[in-house]
Each structure stands twice: as C-alpha cells, then as structure tokens.
Short mmCIF file of C-alpha atoms and ligand atoms in Angstrom, two decimals:
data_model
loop_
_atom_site.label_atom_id
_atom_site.label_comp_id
_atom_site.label_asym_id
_atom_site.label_seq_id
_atom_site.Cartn_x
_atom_site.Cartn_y
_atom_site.Cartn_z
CA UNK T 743 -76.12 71.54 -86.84
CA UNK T 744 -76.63 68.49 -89.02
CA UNK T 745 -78.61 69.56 -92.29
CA UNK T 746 -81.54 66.70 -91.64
CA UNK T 747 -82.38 68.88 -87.96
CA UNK T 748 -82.76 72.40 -90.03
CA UNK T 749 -85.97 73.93 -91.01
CA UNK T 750 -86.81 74.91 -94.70
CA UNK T 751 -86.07 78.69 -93.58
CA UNK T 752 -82.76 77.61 -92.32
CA UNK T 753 -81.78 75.05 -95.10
CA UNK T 754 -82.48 78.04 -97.69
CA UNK T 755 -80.33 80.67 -96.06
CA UNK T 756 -77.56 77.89 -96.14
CA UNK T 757 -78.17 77.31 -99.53
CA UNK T 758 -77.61 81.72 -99.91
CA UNK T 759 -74.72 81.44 -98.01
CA UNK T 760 -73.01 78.76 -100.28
CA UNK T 761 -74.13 80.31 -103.04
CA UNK T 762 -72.44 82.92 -102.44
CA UNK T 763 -69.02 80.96 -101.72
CA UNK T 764 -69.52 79.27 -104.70
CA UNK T 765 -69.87 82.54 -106.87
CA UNK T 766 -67.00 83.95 -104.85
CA UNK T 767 -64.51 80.61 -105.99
CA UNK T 768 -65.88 81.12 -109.20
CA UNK T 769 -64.21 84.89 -109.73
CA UNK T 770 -60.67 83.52 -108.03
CA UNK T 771 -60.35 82.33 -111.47
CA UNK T 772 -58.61 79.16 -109.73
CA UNK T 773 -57.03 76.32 -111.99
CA UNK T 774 -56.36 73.72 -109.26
CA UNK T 775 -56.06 70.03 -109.64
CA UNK T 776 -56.41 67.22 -107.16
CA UNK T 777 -57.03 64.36 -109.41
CA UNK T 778 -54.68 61.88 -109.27
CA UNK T 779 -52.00 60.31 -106.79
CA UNK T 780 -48.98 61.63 -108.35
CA UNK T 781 -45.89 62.53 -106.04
CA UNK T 782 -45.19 66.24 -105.86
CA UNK T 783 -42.20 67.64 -107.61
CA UNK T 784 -40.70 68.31 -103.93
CA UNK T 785 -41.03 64.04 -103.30
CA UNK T 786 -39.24 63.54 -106.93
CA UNK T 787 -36.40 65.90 -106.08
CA UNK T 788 -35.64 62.87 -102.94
CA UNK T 789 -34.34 60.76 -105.50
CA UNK T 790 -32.34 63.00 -107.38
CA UNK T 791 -29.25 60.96 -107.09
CA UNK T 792 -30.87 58.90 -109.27
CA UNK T 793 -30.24 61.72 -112.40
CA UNK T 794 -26.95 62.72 -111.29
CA UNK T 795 -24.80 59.70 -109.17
CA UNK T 796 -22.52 57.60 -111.60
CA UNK T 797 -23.35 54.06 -112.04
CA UNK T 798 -20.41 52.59 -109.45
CA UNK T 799 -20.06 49.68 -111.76
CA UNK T 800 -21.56 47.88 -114.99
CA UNK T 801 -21.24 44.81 -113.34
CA UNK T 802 -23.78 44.09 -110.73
CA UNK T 803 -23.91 40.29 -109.47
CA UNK T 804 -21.55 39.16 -112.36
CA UNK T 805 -23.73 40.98 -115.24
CA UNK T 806 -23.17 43.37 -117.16
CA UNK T 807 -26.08 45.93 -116.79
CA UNK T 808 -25.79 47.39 -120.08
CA UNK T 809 -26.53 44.28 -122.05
CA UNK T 810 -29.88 42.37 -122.75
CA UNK T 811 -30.80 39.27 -120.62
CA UNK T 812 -31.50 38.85 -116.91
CA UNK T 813 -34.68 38.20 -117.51
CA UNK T 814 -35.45 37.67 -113.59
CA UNK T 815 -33.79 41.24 -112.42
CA UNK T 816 -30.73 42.20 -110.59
CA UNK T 817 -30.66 39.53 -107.90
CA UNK T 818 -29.13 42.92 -105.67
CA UNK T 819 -32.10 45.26 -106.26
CA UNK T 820 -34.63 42.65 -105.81
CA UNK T 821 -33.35 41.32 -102.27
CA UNK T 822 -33.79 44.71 -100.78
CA UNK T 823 -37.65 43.93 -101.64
CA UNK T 824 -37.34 40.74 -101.04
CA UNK T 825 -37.08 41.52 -97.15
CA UNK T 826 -39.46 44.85 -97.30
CA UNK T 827 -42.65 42.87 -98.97
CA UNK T 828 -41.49 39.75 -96.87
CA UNK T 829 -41.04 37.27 -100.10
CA UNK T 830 -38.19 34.67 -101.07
CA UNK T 831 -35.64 36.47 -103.33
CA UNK T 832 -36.10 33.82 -105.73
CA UNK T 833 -39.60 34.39 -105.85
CA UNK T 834 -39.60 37.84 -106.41
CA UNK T 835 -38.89 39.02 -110.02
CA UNK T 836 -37.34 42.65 -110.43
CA UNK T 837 -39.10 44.66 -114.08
CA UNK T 838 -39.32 47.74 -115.41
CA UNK T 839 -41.22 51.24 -114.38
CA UNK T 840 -44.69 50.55 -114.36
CA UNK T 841 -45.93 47.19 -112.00
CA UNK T 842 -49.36 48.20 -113.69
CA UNK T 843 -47.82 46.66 -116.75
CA UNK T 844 -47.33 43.64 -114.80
CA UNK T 845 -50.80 43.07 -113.48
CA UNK T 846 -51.81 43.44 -117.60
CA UNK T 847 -49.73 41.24 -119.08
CA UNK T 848 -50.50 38.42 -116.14
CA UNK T 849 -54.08 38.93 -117.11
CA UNK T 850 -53.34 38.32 -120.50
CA UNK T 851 -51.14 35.53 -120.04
CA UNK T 852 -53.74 34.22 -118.56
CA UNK T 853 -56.51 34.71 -121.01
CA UNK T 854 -54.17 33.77 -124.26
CA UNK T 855 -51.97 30.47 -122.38
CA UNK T 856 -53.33 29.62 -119.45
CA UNK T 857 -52.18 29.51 -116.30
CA UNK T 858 -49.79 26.45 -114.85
CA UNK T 859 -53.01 24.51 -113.41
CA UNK T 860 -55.12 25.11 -116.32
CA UNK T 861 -53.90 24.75 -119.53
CA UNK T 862 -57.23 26.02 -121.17
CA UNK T 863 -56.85 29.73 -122.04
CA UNK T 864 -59.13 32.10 -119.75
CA UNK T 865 -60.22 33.85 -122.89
CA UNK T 866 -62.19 30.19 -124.18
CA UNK T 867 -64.70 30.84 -121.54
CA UNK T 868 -66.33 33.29 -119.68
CA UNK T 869 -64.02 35.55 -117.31
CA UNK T 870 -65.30 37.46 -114.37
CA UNK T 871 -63.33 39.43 -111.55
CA UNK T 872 -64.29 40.55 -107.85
CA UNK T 873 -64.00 43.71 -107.76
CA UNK T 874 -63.94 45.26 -104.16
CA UNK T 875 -64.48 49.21 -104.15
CA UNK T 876 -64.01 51.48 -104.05
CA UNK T 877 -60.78 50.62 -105.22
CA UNK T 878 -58.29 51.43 -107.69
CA UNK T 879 -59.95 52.72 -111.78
CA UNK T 880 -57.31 51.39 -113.23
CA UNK T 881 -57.48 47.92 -112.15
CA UNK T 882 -61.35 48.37 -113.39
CA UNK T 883 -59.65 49.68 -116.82
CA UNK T 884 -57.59 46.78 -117.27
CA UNK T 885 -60.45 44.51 -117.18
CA UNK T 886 -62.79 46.50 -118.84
CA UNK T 887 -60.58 46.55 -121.62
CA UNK T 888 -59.65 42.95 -121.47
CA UNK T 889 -63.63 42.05 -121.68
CA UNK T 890 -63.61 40.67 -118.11
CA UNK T 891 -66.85 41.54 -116.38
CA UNK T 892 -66.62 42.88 -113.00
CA UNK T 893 -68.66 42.00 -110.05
CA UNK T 894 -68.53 45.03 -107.53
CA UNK T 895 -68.14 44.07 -103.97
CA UNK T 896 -67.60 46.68 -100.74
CA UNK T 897 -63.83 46.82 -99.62
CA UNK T 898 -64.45 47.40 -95.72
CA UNK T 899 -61.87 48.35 -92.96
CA UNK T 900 -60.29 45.27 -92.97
CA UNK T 901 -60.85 43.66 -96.66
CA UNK T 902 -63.10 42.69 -99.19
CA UNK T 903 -66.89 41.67 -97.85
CA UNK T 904 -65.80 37.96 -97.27
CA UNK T 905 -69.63 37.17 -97.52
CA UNK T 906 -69.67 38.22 -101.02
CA UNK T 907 -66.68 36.57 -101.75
CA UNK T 908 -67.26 33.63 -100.33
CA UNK T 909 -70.76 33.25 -102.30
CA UNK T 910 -68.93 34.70 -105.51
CA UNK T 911 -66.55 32.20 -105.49
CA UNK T 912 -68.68 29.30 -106.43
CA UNK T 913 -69.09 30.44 -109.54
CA UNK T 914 -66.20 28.55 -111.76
CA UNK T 915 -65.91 31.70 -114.07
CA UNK T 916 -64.69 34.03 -111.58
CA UNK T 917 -61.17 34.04 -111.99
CA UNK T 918 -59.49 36.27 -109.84
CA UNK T 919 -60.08 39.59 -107.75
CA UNK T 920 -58.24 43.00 -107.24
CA UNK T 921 -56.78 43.43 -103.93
CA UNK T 922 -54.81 46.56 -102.56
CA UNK T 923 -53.88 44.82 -99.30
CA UNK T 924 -52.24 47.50 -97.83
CA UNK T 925 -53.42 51.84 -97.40
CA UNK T 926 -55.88 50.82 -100.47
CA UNK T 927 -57.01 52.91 -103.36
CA UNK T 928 -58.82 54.92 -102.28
CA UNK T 929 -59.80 54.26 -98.69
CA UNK T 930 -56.96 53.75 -96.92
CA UNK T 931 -58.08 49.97 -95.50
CA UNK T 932 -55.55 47.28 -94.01
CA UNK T 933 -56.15 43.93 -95.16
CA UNK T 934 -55.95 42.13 -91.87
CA UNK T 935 -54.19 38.87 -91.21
CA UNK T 936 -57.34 37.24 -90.72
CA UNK T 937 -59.31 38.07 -93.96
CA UNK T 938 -55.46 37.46 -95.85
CA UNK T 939 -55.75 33.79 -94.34
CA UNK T 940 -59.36 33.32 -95.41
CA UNK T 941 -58.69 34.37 -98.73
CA UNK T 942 -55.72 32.05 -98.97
CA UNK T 943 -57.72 29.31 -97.77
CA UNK T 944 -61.13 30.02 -99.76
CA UNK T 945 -62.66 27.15 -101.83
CA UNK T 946 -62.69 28.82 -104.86
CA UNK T 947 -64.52 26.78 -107.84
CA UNK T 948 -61.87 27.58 -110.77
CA UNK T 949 -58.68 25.63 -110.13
CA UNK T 950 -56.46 28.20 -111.00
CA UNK T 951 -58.91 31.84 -108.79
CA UNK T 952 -56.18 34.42 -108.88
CA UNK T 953 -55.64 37.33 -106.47
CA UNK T 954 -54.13 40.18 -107.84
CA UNK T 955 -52.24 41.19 -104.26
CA UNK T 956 -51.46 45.31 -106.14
CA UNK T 957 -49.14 46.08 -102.64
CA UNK T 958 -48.56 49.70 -104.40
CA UNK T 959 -48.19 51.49 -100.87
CA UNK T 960 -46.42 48.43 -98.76
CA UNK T 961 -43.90 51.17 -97.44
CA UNK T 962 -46.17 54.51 -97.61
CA UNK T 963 -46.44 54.93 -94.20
CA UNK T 964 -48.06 58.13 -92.61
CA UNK T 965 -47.28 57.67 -89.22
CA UNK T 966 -44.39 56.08 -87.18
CA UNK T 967 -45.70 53.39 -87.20
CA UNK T 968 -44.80 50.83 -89.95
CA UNK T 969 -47.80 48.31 -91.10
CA UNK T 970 -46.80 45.38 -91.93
CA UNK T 971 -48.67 43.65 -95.12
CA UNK T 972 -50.22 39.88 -94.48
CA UNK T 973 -47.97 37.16 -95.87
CA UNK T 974 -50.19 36.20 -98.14
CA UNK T 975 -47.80 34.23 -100.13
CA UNK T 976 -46.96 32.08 -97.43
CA UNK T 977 -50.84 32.11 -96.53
CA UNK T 978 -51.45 30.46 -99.89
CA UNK T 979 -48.45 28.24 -99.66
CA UNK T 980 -49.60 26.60 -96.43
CA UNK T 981 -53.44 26.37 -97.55
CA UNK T 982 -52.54 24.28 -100.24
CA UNK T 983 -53.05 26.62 -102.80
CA UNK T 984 -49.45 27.98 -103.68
CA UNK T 985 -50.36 29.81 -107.17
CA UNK T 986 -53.42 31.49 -106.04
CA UNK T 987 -51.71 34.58 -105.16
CA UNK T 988 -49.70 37.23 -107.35
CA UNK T 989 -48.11 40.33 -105.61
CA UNK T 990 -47.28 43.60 -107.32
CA UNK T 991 -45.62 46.38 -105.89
CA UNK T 992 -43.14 49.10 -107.78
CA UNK T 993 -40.73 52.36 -106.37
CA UNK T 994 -43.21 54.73 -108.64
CA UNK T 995 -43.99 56.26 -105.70
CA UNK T 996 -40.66 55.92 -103.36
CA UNK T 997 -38.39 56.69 -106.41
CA UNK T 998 -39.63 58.05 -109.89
CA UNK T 999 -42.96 57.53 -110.59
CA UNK T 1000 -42.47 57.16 -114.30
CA UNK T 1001 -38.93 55.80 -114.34
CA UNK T 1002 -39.05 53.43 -111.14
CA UNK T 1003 -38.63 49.51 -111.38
CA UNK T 1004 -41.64 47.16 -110.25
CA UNK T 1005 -41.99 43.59 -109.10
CA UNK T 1006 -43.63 40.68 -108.87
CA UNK T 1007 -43.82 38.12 -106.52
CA UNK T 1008 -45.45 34.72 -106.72
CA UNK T 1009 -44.86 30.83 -106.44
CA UNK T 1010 -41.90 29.24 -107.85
CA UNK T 1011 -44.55 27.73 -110.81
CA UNK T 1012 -46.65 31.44 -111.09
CA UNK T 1013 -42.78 32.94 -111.20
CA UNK T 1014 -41.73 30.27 -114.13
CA UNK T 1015 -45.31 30.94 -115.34
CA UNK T 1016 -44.58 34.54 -116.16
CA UNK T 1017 -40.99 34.20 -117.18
CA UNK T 1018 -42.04 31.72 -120.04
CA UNK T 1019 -44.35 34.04 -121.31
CA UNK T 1020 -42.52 37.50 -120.95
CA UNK T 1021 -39.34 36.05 -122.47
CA UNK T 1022 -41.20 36.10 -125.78
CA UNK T 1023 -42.11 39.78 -125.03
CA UNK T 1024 -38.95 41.32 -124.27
CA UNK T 1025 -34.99 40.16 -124.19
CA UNK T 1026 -34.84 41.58 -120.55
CA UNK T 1027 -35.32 44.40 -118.44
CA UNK T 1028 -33.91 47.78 -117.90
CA UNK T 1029 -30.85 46.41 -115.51
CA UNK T 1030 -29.12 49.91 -115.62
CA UNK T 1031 -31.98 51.80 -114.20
CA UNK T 1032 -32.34 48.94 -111.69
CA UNK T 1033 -28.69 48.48 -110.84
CA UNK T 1034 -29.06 53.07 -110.27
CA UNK T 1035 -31.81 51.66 -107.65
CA UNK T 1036 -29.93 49.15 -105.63
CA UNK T 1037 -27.02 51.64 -105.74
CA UNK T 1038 -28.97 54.47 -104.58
CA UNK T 1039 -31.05 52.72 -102.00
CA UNK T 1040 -28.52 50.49 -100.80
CA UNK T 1041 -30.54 47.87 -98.07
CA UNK T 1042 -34.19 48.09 -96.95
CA UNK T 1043 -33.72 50.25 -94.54
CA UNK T 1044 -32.94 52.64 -97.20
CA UNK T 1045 -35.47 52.26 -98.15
CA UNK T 1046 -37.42 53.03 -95.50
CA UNK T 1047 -35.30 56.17 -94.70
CA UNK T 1048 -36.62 57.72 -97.92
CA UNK T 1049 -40.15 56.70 -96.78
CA UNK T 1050 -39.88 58.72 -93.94
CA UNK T 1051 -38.63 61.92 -96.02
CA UNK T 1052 -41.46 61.75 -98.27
CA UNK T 1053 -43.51 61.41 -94.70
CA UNK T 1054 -42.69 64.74 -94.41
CA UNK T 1055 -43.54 66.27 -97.18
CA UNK T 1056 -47.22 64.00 -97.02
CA UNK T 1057 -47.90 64.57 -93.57
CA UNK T 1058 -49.03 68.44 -93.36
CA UNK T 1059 -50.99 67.87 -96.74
CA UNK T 1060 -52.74 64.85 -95.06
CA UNK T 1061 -53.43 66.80 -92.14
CA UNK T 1062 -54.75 69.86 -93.95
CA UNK T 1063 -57.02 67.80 -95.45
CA UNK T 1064 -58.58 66.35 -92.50
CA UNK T 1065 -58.33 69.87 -90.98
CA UNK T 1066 -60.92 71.57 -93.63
CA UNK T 1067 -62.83 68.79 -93.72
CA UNK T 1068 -63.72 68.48 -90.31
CA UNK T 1069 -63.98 72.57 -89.73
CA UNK T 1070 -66.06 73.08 -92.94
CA UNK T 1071 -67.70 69.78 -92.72
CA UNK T 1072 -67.88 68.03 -89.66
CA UNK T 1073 -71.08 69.85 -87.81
CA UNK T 1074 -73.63 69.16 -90.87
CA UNK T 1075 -73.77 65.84 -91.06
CA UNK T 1076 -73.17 66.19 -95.28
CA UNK T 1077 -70.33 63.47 -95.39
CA UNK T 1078 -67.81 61.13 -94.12
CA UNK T 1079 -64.27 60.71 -94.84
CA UNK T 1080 -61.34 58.32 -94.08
CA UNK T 1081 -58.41 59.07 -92.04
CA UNK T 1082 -55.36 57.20 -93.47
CA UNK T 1083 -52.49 56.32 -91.69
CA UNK T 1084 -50.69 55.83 -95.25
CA UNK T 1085 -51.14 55.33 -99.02
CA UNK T 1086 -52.21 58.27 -101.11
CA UNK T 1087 -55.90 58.95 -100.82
CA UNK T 1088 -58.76 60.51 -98.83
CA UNK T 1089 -61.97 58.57 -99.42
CA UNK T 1090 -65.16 60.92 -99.07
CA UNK T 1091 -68.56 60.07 -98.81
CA UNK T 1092 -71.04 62.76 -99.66
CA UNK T 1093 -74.54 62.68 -99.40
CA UNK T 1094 -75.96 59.92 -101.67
CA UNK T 1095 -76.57 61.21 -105.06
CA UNK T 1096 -74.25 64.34 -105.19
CA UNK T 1097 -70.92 63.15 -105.98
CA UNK T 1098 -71.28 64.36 -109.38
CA UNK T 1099 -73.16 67.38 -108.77
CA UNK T 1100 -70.30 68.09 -106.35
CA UNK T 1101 -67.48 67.25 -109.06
CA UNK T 1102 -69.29 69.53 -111.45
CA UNK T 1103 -69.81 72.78 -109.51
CA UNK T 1104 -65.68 71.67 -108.33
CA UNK T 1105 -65.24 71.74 -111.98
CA UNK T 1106 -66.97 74.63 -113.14
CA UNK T 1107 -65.05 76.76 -110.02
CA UNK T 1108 -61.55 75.62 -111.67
CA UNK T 1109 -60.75 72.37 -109.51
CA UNK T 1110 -60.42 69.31 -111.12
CA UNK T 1111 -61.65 66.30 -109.07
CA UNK T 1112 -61.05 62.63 -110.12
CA UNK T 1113 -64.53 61.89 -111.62
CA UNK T 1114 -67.47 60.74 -109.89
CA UNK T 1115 -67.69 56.93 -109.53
CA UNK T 1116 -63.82 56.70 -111.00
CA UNK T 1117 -63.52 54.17 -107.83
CA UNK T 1118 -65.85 51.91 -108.86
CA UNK T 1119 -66.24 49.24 -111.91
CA UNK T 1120 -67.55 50.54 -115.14
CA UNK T 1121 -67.35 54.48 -113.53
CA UNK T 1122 -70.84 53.23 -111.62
CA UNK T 1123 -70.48 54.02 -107.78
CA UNK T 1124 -74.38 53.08 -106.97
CA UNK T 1125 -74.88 55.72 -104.42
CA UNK T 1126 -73.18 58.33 -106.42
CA UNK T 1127 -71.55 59.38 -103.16
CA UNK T 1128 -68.30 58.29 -103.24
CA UNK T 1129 -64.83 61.26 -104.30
CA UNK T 1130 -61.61 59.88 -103.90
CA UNK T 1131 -59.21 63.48 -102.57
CA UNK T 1132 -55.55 62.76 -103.70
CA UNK T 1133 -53.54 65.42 -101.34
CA UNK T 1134 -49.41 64.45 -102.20
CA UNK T 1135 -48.97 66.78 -105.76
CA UNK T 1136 -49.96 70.27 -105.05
CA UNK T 1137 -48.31 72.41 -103.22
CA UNK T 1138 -49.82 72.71 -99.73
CA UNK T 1139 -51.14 76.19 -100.42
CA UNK T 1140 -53.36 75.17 -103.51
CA UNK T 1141 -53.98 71.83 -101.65
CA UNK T 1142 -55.57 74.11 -99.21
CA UNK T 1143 -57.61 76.20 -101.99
CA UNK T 1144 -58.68 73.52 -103.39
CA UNK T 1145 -59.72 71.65 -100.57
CA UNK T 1146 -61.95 74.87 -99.20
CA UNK T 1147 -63.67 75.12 -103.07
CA UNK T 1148 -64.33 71.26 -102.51
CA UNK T 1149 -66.12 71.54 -98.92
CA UNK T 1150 -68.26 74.29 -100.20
CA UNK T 1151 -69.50 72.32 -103.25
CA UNK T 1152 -70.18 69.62 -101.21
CA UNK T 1153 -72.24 72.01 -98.95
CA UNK T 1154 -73.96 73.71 -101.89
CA UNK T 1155 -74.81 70.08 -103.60
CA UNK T 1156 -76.15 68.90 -100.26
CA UNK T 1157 -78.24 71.75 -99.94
CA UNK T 1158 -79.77 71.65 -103.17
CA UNK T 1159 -80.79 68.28 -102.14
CA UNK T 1160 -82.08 68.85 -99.27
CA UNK T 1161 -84.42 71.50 -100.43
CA UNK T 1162 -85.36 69.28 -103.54
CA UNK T 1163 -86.82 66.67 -101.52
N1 PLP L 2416 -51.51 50.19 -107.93
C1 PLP L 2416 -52.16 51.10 -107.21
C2 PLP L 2416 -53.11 50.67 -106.16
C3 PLP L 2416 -51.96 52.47 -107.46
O1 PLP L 2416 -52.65 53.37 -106.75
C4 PLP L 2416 -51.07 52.85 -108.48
C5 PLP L 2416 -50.86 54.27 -108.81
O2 PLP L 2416 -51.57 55.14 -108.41
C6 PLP L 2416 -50.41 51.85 -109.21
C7 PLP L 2416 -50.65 50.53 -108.91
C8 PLP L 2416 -49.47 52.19 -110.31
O3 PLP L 2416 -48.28 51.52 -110.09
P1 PLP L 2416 -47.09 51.59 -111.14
O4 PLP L 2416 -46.64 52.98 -111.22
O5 PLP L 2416 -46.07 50.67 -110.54
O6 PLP L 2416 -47.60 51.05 -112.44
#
C-alpha cells in the first residue's frame, strides 16, 4: 500500500516497525560505503597484465616511449579510441590518467587565452555554465572553483531540457554546458541523436558556447546490447559550428582507475587549441603507460572484450540493487529509481524533502551515502529528493547490507514525514 492511502493508525505502526529496523542496523555495528563510482578490486584485478606484462618494445610508432615529447599520444593507443568513440585519429589526442584533468585545464584555457574564435579571455567577462542534473559533482566542482556560475537545468531521458537550453542560450555569457552523453552521472540517460543534433545546431549567442561532451561510460555497457554515443563531432562539423564541441572520455574505469590514460577529442582548431596551450604545461605525456595500454588491449574489440568481463562482475550488483529496491520499496509509493542499462549509478528519488534525513539516519547506521544534493550545482538539489546509489565497489554481500539499511531509512524518513504533515 502506497503511504498517501494509509490512515494515521497505520502510518504510525509503520513508523514502529522501521524504527525498529533502524535500531536493529544500528547494533550490526555496520561500516559500509556506497559513495562513490569506484571499480571494485575484483574489476582492477582484469587489467592485471598491465602490472606484470613486459613492455614488447620502447619503440611504438617510431618513438621511443621512454623519452619526453609526443605531445599528441601514441598514434597506436589512440586509434583503438579513435574507432570506439567514433572520432578521426587525428582528432583525438591520447593524455594521461585522469580526463577530469582535461575538462579543467580546457576550462582554464579558456578563461586565461581564449578560445580559437575569441581571442578575449573568458575570465574578462562574466562566465556562466548549463548545468543539467542531476549530473556529475565534480563537473559542478570544477566550476565552482573556477568562479563560473552554474545555471541548473533537468537532464531528462533523452538530454538536457532543450527548452531551457534553448532560452539559456541567448544569453552571450553562457559559455558552455556539462554533458554526460552517454549512461550519465547519475541517472543513467542516453543522449539521443536528436537532442545531439539540436545541440550541434543551437544558436548559441557567444561565438565560441562550448559543450563539454564528458563520454566517461561510452563502453560501460550493462546489457548485450552496445549503445552507441551521437556523433556529435560530426553533428557540429556539419552545422557549421566545428569547435563547439569537446569530448572526454578515459580507461579509469575499463583499465586502472587511477593509472589509466584519457582523451580528448575535438576539431582540428579546438585540437591545435589545446596543444598550444598544454605544451607550455608539460613536455609530453606518460607514453610508457600508454604504449602498456595499446599493448594490452590490442584493437577495439579488446576493448570491448574487457567491457564485457567487468559486465560480469556489474551485472548481479546492478540487479541486487533493483531487487531490494523494488521488494522493500516498490508497494509504498516512497520513491523512484532508474534502471540503467550501463554507466555506474542508480539515481533515486525519495520523497521530496528527505534525501538528507535519509543520508543521515544511513549515516548514523554505519553506511556512507554520497551526500544529499552532491548531484546538483552548489550541493542544492531543490527538492532535496534526489541519492545517487553507486553499486560496482563493494562486494555484493555488503552491497546487499547496505542497500537493505538504505531502503529502511528511506522508509523511516518518509514516515516521519508523513506523520509531520
Ligand atoms: N566523468 C564522469 C561522468 C565520471 O563519472 C567520472 C568518474 O566517476 C569521471 C569523468 C572521471 O574520469 P577520469 O578518471 O578520467 O578523470
């Protein structure tokens, strides 16, 4: 029975009876922790070879890996992700471990030079960023720490709220916007074709809008099938506006997540762009740990092998996931949730103006939740509903604790609620 159809009599003897869960997870004494979307140790041990195989040779594509230079990446690493993210291998660069890195130092290209149509630095005017969310906090971070205000607008099933962007974009100091395209932070959503080629297309008032394409989870499939991200380089080509677009993506989580190699892909100018300026940063990336990765993966399709061993170790944690929520969930009407079919997260909605109550009691019982409105610019989610469940690093048995504490806070919190109004 949904909790809006129960009586005062029956909402309080729900309230007992998750009281009582809740004092019973407090004395398991649990220390559980679903916070962030790490890989678990059992994913990491797939690319083992990594550690242990001998480099086959120090010269890769005529260079020798162990010396500076090659500023652009091994030409042999980066066209195995050239044909997985569906971008010209001369348009794709090939970096170091973090593609977060990336997005920050584009941004502050940007803000300190420029940016190949406009030669006036960002940072001489006022800078402002679409934001769709829930999305990913550390996108937020970056420009919360750059001082670029954020304008929150809802990421739906198939992309940003093209309404908002649309009317957002006429305002010359918006710059840019976030974009997961593909199994987004947190929810899970597809950016279809469709919304890709309006995007690409937009009349955007400042000459040089930027979308930050972050394809973090372009290969993370959960199912057989295998969905395939919009072009939206070529969308942007073929709309006339070839720069607007910069894509990010990285092995962190198909390799090592802190000693994978990233990438970005952009125009031939946006790619020139950021070589000029990262040149004067660093004499060249980490070729030996990138050479290790062409070596170890070998073609795309190696890729995609490995994909579908970490599928197995993601699936049953997924599916446990959806499992408690529906059982301990699904008759009472107390929240929604996503169902991926890749990426890392579970989005869940509880009922508006819980979130944190729920994260608290999780917190106080020993399980550590990503914090209430983490999804959302400036840590505000306005309905304080919104908990982002990341299910790949525990092992499936304290997924599973942790996952039963959760549903009874978020029983407990809605009861409270309930019987407060
Ligand atoms: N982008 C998104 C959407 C992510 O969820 C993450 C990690 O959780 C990253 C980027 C981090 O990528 P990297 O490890 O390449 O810096």
């Amino acid at each position: 029975m949904t909790l809006d159809s129960l009586s005062r009599d029956q909402l309080e003897s729900l309230l007992a009876e998750q009281q009582q869960a809740y004092a019973e997870l407090q004395q398991a004494d649990l220390s559980l922790d679903i916070t962030r979307g790490k890989p678990s140790a059992a994913q990491l041990d797939l690319s083992n070879d990594l550690l242990t195989a001998p480099l086959q040779d120090t010269k890769v594509d005529g260079v020798d890996v162990r010396n500076y230079g090659g500023g652009t990446g091994l030409p042999a690493l980066r066209s195995i992700f050239a044909e997985l993210l569906n971008i010209p291998v001369d348009q794709l660069i090939a970096a170091n471990n973090a593609s977060l890195s990336m997005m920050h130092d584009s941004l502050v290209f940007a803000l300190l030079h420029g940016t190949p149509e406009e030669a006036k630095p960002w940072k001489d005017g006022p800078v402002k960023f679409l934001c769709p969310a829930p999305g990913y906090d550390r996108h937020f971070a970056i420009c919360e720490h750059l001082g670029i205000e954020m304008i929150t607008i809802d990421m739906l099933e198939d992309g940003p709220d093209m309404v908002a962007v649309r009317e957002h974009v006429a305002d010359p100091a918006v710059k840019g916007m976030w974009l997961v395209p593909t199994y987004s932070n947190p929810t899970g959503a597809v950016v279809s074709d469709a919304v890709a080629a309006e995007l690409a297309a937009l009349q955007a008032a400042a000459p040089d809008f930027r979308i930050m394409w972050d394809n973090a989870y372009a290969v993370h499939d959960l199912t057989d099938e295998h969905v395939k991200s919009a072009d939206i380089l070529g969308l942007c080509a073929s709309s006339g506006n070839p720069n607007r677009a910069l894509v990010f993506a990285s092995t962190s989580k198909v390799t090592l997540a802190g000693a994978g190699v990233s990438f970005l892909g952009g125009s031939p100018e946006n790619i020139a762009w950021y070589l000029s300026h990262t040149a004067i940063r660093t004499i060249g990336p980490d070729k030996v740990n990138q050479a290790r990765h062409a070596q170890f993966l070998g073609s795309a399709q190696g890729v995609l092998d490995l994909m579908a061993r970490h599928r197995e170790v993601l699936v049953p944690k997924f599916e446990t996931v959806q499992r408690i929520l529906s059982e301990r969930l699904g008759d009472h009407g107390v929240a929604t949730w996503t169902s991926p079919k890749g990426g890392y997260f579970v989005n869940l909605d509880v009922v508006d103006g819980t979130a944190s109550r729920v994260v608290q009691l999780a917190k106080e019982a020993g399980i550590a939740l990503t914090p209430a409105g983490a999804s959302f610019p400036y840590g505000r989610d306005p309905r304080d509903r919104n908990i982002r469940i990341a299910p790949s690093f525990p092992p499936l048995e304290e997924l599973t604790r942790a996952m039963e504490g959760l549903a009874t806070c978020v029983l407990l919190a809605a009861a409270e609620k309930a019987l407060a109004a």
